[in-house]
mmCIF file of C-alpha atoms and ligand atoms in Angstrom:
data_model
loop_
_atom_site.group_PDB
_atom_site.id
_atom_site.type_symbol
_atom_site.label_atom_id
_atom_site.label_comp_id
_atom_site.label_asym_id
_atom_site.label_seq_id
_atom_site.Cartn_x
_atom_site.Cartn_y
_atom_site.Cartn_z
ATOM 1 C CA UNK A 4 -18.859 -64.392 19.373
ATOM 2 C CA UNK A 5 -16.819 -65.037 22.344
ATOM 3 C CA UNK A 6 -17.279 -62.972 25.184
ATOM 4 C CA UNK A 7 -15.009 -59.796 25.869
ATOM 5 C CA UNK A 8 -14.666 -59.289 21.968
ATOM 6 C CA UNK A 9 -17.311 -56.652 20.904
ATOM 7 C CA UNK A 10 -17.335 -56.562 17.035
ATOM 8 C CA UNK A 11 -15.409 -53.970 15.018
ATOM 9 C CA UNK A 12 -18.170 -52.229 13.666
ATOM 10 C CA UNK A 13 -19.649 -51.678 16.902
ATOM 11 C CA UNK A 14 -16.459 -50.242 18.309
ATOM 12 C CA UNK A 15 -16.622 -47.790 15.533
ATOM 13 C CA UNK A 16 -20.142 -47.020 16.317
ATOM 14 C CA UNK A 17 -19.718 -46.092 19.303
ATOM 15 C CA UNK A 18 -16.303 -43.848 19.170
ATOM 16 C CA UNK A 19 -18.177 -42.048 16.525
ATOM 17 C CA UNK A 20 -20.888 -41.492 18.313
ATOM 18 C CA UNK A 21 -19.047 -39.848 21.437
ATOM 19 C CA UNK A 22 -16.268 -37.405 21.964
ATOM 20 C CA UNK A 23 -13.442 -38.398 19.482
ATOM 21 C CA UNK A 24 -10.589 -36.821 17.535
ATOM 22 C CA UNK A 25 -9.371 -37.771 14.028
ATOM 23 C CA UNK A 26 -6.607 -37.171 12.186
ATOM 24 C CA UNK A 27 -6.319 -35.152 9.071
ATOM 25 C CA UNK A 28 -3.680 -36.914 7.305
ATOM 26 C CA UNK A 29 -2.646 -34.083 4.706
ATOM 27 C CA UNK A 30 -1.618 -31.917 7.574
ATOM 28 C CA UNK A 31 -0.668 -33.992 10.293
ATOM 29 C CA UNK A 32 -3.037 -32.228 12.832
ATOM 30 C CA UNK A 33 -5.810 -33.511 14.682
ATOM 31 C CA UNK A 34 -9.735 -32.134 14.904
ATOM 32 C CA UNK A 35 -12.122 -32.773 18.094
ATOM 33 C CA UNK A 36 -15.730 -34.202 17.059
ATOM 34 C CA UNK A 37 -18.268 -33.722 19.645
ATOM 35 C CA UNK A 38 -21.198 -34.983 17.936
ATOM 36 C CA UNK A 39 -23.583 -35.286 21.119
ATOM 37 C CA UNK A 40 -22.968 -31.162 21.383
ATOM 38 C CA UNK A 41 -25.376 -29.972 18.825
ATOM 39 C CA UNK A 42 -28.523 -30.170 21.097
ATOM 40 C CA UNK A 43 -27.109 -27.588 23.317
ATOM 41 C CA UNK A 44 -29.003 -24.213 23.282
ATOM 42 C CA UNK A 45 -27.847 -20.769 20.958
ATOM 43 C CA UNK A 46 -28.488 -17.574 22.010
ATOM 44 C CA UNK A 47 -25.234 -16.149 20.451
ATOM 45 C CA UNK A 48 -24.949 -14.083 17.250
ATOM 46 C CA UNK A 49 -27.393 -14.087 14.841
ATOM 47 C CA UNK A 50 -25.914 -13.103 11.122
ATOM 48 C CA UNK A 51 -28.471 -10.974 8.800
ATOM 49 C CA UNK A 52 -28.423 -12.716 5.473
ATOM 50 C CA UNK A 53 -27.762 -10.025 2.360
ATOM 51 C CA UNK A 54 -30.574 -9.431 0.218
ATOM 52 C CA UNK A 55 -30.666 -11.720 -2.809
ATOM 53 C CA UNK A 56 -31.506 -9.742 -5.984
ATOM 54 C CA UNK A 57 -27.895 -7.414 -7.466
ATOM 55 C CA UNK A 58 -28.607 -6.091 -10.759
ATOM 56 C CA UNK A 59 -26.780 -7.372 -13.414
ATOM 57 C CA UNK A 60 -24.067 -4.034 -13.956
ATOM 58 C CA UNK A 61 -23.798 -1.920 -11.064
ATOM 59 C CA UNK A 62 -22.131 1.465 -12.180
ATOM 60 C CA UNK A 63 -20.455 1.856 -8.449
ATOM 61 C CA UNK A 64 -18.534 -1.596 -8.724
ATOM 62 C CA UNK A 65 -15.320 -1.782 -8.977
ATOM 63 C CA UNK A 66 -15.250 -5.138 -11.167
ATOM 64 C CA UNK A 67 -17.985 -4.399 -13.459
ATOM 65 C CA UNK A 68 -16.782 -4.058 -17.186
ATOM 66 C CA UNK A 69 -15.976 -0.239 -17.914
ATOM 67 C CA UNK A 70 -16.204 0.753 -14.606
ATOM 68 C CA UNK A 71 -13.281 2.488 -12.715
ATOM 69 C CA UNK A 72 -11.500 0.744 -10.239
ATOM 70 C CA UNK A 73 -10.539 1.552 -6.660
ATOM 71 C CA UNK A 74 -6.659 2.201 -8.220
ATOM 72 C CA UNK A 75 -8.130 4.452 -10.865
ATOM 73 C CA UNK A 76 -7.756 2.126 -13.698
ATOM 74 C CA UNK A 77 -10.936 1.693 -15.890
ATOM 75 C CA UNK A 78 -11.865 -2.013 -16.758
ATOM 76 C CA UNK A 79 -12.609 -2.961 -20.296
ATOM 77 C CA UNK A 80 -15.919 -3.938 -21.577
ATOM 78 C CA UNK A 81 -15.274 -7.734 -21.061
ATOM 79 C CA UNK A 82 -17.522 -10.086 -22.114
ATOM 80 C CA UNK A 83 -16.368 -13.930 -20.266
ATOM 81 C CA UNK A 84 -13.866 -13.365 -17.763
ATOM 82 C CA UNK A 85 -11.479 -10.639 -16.912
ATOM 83 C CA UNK A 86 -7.873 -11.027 -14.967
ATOM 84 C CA UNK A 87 -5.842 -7.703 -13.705
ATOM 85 C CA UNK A 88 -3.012 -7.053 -11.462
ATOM 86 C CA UNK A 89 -4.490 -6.342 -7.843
ATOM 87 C CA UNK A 90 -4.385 -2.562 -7.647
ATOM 88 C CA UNK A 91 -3.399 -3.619 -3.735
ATOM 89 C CA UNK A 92 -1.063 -6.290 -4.481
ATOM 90 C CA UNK A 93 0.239 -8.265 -1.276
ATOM 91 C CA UNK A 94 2.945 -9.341 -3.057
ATOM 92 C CA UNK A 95 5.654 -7.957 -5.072
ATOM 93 C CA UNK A 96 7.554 -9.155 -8.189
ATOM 94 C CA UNK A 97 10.563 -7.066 -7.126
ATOM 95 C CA UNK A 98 10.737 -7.112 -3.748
ATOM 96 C CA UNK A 99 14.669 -6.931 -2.793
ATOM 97 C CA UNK A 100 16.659 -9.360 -0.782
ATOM 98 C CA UNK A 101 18.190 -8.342 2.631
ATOM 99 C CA UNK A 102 20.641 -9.607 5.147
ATOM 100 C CA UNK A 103 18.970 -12.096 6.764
ATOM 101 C CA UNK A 104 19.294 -12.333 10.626
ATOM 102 C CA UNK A 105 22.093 -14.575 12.194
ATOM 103 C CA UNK A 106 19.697 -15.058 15.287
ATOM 104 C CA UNK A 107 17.126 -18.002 13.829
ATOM 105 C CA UNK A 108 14.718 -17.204 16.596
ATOM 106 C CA UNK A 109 14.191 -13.465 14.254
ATOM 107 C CA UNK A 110 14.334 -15.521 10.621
ATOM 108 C CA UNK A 111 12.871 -13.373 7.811
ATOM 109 C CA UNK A 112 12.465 -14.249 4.169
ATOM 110 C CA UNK A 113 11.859 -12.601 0.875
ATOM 111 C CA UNK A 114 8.945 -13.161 -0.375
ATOM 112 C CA UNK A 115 8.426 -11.981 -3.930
ATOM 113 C CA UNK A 116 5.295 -12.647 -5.982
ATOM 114 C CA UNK A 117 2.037 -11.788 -8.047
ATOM 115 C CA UNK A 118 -1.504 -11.097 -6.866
ATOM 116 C CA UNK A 119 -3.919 -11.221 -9.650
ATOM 117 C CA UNK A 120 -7.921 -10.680 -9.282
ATOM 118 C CA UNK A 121 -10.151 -12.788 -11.801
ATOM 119 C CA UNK A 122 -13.571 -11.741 -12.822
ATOM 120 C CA UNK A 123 -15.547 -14.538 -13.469
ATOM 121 C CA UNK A 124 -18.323 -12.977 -15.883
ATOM 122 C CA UNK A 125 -19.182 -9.343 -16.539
ATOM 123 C CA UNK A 126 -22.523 -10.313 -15.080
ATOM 124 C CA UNK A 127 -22.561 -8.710 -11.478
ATOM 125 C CA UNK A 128 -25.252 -10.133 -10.537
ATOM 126 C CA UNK A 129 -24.330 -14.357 -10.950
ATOM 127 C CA UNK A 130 -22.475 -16.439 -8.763
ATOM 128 C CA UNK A 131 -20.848 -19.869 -9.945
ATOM 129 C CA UNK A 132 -24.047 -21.760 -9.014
ATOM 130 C CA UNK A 133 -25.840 -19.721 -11.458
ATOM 131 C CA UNK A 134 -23.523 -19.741 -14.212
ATOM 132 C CA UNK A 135 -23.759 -21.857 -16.549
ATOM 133 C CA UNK A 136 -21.486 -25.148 -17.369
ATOM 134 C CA UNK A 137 -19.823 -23.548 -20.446
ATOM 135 C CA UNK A 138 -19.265 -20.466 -18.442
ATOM 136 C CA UNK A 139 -17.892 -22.072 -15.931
ATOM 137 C CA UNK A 140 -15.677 -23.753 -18.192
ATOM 138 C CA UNK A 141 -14.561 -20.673 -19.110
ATOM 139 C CA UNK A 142 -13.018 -19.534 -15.639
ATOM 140 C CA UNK A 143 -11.382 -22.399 -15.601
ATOM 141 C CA UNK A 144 -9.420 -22.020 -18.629
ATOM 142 C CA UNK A 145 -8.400 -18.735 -17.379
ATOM 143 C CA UNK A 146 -7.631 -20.759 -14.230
ATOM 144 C CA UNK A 147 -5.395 -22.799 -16.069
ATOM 145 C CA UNK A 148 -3.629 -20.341 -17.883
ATOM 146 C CA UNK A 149 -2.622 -17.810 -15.024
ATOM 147 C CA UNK A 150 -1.198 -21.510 -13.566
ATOM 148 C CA UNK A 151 0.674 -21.658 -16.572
ATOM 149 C CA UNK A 152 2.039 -18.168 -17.308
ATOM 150 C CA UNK A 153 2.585 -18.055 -12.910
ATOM 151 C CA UNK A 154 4.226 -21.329 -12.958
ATOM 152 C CA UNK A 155 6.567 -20.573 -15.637
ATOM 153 C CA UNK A 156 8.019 -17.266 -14.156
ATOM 154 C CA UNK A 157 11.409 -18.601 -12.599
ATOM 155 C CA UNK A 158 10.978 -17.218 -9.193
ATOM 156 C CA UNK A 159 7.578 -18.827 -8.062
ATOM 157 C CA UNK A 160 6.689 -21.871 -6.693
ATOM 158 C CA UNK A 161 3.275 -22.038 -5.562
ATOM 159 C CA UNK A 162 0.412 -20.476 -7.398
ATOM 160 C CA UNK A 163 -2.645 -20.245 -4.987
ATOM 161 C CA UNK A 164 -6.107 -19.851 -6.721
ATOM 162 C CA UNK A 165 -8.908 -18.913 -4.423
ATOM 163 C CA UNK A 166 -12.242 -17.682 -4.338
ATOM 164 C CA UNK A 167 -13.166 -15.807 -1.059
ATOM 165 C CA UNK A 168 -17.189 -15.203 -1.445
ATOM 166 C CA UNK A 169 -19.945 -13.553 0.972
ATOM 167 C CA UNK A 170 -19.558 -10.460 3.222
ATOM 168 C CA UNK A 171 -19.115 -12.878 5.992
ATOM 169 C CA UNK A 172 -16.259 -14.335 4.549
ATOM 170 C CA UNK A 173 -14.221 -10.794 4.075
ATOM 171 C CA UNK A 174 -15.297 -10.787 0.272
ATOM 172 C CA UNK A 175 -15.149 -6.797 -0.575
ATOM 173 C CA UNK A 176 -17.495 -6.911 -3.259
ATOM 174 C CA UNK A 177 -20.565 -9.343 -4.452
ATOM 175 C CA UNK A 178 -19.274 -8.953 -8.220
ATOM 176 C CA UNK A 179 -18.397 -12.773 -9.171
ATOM 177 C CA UNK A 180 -14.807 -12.870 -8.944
ATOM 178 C CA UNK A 181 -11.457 -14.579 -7.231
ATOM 179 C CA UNK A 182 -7.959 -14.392 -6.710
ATOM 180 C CA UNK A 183 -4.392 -15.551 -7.518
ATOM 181 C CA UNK A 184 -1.542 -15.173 -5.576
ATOM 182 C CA UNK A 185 1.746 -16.233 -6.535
ATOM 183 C CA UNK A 186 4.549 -16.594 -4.199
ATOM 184 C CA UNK A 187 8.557 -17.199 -4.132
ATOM 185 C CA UNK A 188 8.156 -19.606 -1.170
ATOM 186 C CA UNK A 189 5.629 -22.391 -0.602
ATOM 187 C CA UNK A 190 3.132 -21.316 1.692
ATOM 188 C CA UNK A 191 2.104 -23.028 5.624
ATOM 189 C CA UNK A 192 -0.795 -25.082 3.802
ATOM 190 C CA UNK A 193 0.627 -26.592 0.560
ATOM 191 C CA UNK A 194 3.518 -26.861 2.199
ATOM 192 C CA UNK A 195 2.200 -29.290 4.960
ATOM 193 C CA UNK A 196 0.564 -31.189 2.008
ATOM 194 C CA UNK A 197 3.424 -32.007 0.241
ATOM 195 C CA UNK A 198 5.338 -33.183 3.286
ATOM 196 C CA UNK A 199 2.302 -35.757 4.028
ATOM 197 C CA UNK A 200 2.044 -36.552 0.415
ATOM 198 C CA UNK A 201 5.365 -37.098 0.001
ATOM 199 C CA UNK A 202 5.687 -39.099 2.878
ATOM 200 C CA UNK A 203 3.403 -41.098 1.927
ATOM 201 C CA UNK A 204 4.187 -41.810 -1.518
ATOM 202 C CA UNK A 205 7.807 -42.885 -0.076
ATOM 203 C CA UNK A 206 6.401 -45.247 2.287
ATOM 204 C CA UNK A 207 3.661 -47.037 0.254
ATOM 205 C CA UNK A 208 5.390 -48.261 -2.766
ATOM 206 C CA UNK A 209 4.692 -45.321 -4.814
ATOM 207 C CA UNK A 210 1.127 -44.504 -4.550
ATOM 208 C CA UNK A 211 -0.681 -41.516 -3.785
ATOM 209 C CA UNK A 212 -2.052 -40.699 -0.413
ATOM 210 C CA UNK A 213 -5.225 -38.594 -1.936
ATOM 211 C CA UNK A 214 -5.305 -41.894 -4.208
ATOM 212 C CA UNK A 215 -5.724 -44.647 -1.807
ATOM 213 C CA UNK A 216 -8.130 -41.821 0.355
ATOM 214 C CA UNK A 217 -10.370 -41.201 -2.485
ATOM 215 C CA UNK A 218 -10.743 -44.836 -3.145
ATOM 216 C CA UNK A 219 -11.248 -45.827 0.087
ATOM 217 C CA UNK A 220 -14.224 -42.880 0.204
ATOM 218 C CA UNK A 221 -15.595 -44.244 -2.917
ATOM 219 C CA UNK A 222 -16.208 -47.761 -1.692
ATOM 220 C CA UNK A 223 -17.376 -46.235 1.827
ATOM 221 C CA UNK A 224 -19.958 -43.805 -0.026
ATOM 222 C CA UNK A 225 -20.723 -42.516 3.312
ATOM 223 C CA UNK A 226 -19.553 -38.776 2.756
ATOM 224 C CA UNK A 227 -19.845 -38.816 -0.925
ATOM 225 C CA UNK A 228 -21.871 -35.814 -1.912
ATOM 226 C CA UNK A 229 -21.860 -36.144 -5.611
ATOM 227 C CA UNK A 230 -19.171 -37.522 -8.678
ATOM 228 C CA UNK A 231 -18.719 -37.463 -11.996
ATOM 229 C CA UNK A 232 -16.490 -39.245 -14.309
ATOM 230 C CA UNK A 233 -13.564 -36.772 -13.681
ATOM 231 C CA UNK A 234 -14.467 -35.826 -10.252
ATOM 232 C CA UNK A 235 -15.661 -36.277 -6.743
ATOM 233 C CA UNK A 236 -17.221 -34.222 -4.025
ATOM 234 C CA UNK A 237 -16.876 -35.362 -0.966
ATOM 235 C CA UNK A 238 -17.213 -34.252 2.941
ATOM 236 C CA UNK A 239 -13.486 -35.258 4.362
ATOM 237 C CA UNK A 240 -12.967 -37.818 7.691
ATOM 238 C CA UNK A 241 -11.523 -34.809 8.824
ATOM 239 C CA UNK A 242 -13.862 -31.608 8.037
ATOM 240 C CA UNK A 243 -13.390 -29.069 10.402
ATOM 241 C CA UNK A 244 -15.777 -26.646 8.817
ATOM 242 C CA UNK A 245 -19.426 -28.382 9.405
ATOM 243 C CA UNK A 246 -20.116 -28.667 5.780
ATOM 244 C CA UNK A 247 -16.502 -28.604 4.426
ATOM 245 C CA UNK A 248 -16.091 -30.099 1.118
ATOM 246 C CA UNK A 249 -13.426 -31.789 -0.801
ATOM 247 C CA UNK A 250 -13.218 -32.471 -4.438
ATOM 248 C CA UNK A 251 -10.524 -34.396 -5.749
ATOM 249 C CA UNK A 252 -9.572 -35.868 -10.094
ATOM 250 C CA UNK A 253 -10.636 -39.391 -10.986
ATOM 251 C CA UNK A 254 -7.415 -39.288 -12.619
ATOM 252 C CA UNK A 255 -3.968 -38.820 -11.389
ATOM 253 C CA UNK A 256 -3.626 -34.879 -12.372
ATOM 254 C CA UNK A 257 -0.442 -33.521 -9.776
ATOM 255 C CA UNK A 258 -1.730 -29.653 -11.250
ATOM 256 C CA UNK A 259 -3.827 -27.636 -13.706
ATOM 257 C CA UNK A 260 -0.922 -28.421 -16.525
ATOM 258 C CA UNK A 261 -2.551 -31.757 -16.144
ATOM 259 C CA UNK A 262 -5.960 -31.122 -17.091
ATOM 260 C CA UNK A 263 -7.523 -32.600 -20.188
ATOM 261 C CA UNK A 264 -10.375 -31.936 -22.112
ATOM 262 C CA UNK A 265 -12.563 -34.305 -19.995
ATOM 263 C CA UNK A 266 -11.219 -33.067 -16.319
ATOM 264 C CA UNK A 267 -12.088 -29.622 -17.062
ATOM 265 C CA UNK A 268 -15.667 -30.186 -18.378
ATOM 266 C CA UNK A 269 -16.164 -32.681 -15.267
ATOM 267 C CA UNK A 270 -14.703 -29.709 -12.918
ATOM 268 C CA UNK A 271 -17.564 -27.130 -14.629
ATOM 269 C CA UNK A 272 -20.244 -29.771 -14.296
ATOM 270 C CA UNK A 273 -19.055 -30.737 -10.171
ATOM 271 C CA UNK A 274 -18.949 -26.732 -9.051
ATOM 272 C CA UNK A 275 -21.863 -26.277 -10.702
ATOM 273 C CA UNK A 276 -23.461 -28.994 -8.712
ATOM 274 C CA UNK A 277 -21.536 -28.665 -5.334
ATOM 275 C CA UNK A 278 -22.441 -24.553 -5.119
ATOM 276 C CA UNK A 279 -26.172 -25.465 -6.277
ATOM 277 C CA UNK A 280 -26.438 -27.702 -3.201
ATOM 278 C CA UNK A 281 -24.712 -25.590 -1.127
ATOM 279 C CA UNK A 282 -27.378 -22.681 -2.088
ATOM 280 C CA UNK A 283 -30.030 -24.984 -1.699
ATOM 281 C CA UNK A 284 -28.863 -25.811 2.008
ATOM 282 C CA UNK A 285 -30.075 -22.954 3.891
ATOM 283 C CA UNK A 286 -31.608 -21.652 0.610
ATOM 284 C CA UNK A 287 -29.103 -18.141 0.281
ATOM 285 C CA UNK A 288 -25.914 -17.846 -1.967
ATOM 286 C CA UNK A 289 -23.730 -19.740 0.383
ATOM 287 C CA UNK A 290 -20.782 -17.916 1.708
ATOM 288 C CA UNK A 291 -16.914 -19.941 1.552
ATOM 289 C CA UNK A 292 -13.780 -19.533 0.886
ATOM 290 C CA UNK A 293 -12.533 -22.351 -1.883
ATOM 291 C CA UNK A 294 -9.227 -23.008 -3.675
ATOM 292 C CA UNK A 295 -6.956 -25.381 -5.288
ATOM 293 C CA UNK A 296 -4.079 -27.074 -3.675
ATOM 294 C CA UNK A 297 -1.726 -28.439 -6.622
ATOM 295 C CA UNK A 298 1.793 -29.267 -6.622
ATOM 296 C CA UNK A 299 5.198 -26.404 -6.299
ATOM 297 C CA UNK A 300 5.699 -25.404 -9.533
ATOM 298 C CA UNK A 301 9.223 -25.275 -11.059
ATOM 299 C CA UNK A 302 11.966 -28.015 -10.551
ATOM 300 C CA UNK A 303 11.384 -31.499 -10.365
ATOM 301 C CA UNK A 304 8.246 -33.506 -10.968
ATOM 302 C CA UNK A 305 5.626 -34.207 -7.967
ATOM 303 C CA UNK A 306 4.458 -37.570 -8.838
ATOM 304 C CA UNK A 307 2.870 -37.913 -5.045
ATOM 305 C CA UNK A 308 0.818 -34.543 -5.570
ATOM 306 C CA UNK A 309 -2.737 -35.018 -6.710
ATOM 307 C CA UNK A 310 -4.544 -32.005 -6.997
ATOM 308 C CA UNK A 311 -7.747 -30.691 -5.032
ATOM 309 C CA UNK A 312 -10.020 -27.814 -3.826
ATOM 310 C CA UNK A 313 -11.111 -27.646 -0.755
ATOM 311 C CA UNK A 314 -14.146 -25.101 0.441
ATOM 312 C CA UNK A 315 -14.562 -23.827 3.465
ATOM 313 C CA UNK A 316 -17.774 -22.522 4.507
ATOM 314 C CA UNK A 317 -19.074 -20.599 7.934
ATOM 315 C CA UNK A 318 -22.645 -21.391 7.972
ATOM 316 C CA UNK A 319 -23.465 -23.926 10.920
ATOM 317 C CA UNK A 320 -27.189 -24.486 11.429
ATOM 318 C CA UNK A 321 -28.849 -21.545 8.857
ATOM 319 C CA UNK A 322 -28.609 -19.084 6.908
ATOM 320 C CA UNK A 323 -27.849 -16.791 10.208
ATOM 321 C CA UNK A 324 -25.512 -18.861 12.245
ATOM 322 C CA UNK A 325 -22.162 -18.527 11.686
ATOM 323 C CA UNK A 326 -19.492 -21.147 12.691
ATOM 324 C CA UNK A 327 -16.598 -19.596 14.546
ATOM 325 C CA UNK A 328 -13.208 -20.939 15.218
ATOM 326 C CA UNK A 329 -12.380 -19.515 18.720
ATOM 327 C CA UNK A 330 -11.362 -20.270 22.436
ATOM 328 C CA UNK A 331 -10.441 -23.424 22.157
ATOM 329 C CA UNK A 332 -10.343 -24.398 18.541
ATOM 330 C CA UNK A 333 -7.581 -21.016 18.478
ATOM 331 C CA UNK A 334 -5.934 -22.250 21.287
ATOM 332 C CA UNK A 335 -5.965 -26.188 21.041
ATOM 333 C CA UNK A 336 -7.774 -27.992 18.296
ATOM 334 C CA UNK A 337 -10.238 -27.309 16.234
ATOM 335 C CA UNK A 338 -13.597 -29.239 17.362
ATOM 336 C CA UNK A 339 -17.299 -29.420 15.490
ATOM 337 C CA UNK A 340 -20.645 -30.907 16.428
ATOM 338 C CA UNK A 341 -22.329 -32.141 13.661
ATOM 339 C CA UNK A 342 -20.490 -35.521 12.065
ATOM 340 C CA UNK A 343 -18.588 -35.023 8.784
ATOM 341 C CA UNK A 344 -20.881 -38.180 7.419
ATOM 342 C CA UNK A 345 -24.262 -35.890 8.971
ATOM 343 C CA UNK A 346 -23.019 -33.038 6.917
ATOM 344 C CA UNK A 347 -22.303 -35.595 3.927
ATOM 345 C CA UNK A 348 -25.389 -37.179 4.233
ATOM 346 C CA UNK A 349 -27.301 -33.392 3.924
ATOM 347 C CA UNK A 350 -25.627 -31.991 1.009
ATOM 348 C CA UNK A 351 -26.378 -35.651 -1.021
ATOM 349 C CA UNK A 352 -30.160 -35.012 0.187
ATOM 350 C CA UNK A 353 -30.325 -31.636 -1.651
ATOM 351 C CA UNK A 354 -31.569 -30.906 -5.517
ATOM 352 C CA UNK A 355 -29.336 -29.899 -7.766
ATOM 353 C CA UNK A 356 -31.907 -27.298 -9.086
ATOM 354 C CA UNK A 357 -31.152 -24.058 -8.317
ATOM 355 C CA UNK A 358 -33.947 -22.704 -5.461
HETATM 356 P P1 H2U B 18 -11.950 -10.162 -1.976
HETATM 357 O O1 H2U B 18 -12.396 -11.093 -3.058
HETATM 358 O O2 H2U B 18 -11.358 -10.890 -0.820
HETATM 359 O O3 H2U B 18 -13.005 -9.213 -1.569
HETATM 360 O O4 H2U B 18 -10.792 -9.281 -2.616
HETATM 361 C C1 H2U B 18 -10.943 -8.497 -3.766
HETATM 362 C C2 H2U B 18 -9.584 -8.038 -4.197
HETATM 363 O O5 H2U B 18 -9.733 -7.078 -5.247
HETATM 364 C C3 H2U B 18 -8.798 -7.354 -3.089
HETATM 365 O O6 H2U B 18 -7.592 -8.059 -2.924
HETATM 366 C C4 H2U B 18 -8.779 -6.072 -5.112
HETATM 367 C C5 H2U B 18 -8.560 -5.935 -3.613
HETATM 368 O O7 H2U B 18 -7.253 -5.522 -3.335
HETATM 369 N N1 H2U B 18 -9.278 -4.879 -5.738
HETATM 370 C C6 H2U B 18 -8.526 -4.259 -6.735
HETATM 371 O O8 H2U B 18 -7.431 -4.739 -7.070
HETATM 372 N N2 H2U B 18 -8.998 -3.140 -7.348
HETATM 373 C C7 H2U B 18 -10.185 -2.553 -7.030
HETATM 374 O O9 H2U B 18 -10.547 -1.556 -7.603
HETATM 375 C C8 H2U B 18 -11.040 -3.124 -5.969
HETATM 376 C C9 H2U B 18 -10.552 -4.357 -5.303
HETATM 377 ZN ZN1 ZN B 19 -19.976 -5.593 -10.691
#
């Protein structure tokens, strides 16, 4: 090689071994990596992990079947999953429109909308890791059909499915269960998304950005925690949570509507597999937030959308220390220590046994 040209691979080496910042190409923002950080001492917050064992019906819950809820309805005795109106809905379906301001600097919307809660099994005691395939299954075809009967009501156009899960995370109660919020306007997130993915789409002949991405991860391996036929798991370039995970359809599926017999099947069997590893990690029932990003519902088609969950877990180095996203990730950018292929690399070294 002549000298003065240092090989590419090299280059690479060495950016990603030192201070860098990538870009996160579905949002358009950039994260700080400072992988050389991690050695530096903690003597900061320590979190108390929960105890493990919940019985399996708990007569104080609120989301165990035949209980009484917070709102003072009584739950039936369910026996796979269970969806209600949020007794403490966010959202409204009837929320009235008002004069907007003429001063843009005060702009105000209406925001009308549906927040539904989702019990997962009647089983207050399980988590998704511990459920099994077929149950899982089973949340997904409620999944699928609150996307459906959401999607079809003529004032919505995003449906956001979530799971918020561990005390840590905000979650109110350990029962098994999600959310769904519906909403009249596209919300900051998606709405980023669709803009990149559009983008895109209208700048590279018609293909998908999550597409090409995927592929190119797929022939990289590097952050690839685990796949099936229908689906892949993977740690993003751009992770900003230190073991943030991504999956995203084998197939070109823009939203739940999508989903055939073999995409939800390959769903049950990857979130079985990515929450067993993620228990496994620091060996407690791993706290996150997950949900789906899929494409506005209503109107036209959204042949650049391809949808994905994302999961966002706290935990950075155990079960007892937490991640947080202040000073200057509020302020500036957000910034993590250990590499998104590190993190990659751990989850792919973990059994997919249960602990
Ligand atoms: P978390 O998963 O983030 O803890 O939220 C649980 C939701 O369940 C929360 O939005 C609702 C709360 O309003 N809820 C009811 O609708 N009824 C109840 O009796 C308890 C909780
Ligand atoms: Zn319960």
């Amino acid at each position: 090689m002549p000298a003065g040209i240092v090989a590419w691979p090299l280059i690479m080496e060495t950016i990603f071994s030192n201070p860098h910042s990538r870009l996160n190409p579905l949002t358009g923002e950039w994260l700080l990596v400072s992988p050389h950080r991690l050695k530096r001492p903690w003597q900061g917050k320590v979190e108390q992990t929960p105890p493990e064992t919940r019985p399996t019906y708990d007569p104080k819950c609120y989301l165990c079947p035949g209980n009484e809820r917070a709102g003072g309805a009584r739950n039936p005795d369910y026996q796979g999953t269970f969806v209600f109106e949020n007794d403490f809905a966010a959202l409204l379906p009837d929320a009235p429109a008002s004069q907007a301001d003429a001063n843009p600097l005060f702009a105000a919307r209406r925001e009308r909308g549906t927040c539904r809660v989702i019990c997962f099994s009647p089983d207050h005691s399980l988590t998704l890791a511990q459920m099994s395939e077929d149950a899982i299954a089973c949340v997904i075809d409620a999944w699928m059909e609150q996307f459906r009967e959401l999607g079809a009501l003529e004032h919505i156009r995003n449906v956001q499915i979530f799971e918020n899960k561990g005390a840590i995370m905000g979650c109110s109660n350990p029962h098994p269960h999600g959310q769904i919020w519906a909403t009249e306007n596209i919300p900051t997130e998606p709405a980023k998304e669709d803009e990149s993915q559009r983008r895109y789409f209208e700048t590279h002949d018609g293909r998908a950005l999550l597409d090409d991405y995927q592929d190119e991860e797929l022939r990289r391996a590097e952050r690839v925690v685990c796949r099936n036929d229908a689906w892949a798991a993977l740690v993003p370039f751009w992770a900003k949570w230190p073991y943030e995970t991504m999956l995203l359809p084998a197939r070109p599926l823009a939203d739940m509507n999508d989903f055939g017999p073999g995409d939800k099947t390959g769903l049950a069997n990857i979130l079985k597999r990515l929450t067993t590893r993620y228990d496994n990690l620091f060996r407690v029932s791993f706290p996150y937030t997950m949900g789906f990003h899929q494409a506005p519902v209503g109107g036209r088609a959204h042949p650049h959308w391809r949808i994905h969950a994302h999961f966002y877990p706290p935990l950075l180095r155990s079960a007892a220390i937490q991640k947080f996203m202040v000073g200057f990730e509020m302020l500036a950018m957000p910034q993590r220590d250990i590499t998104p292929e590190l993190a990659a690399e751990t989850l792919r070294s973990l059994s997919e046994d249960h602990f």
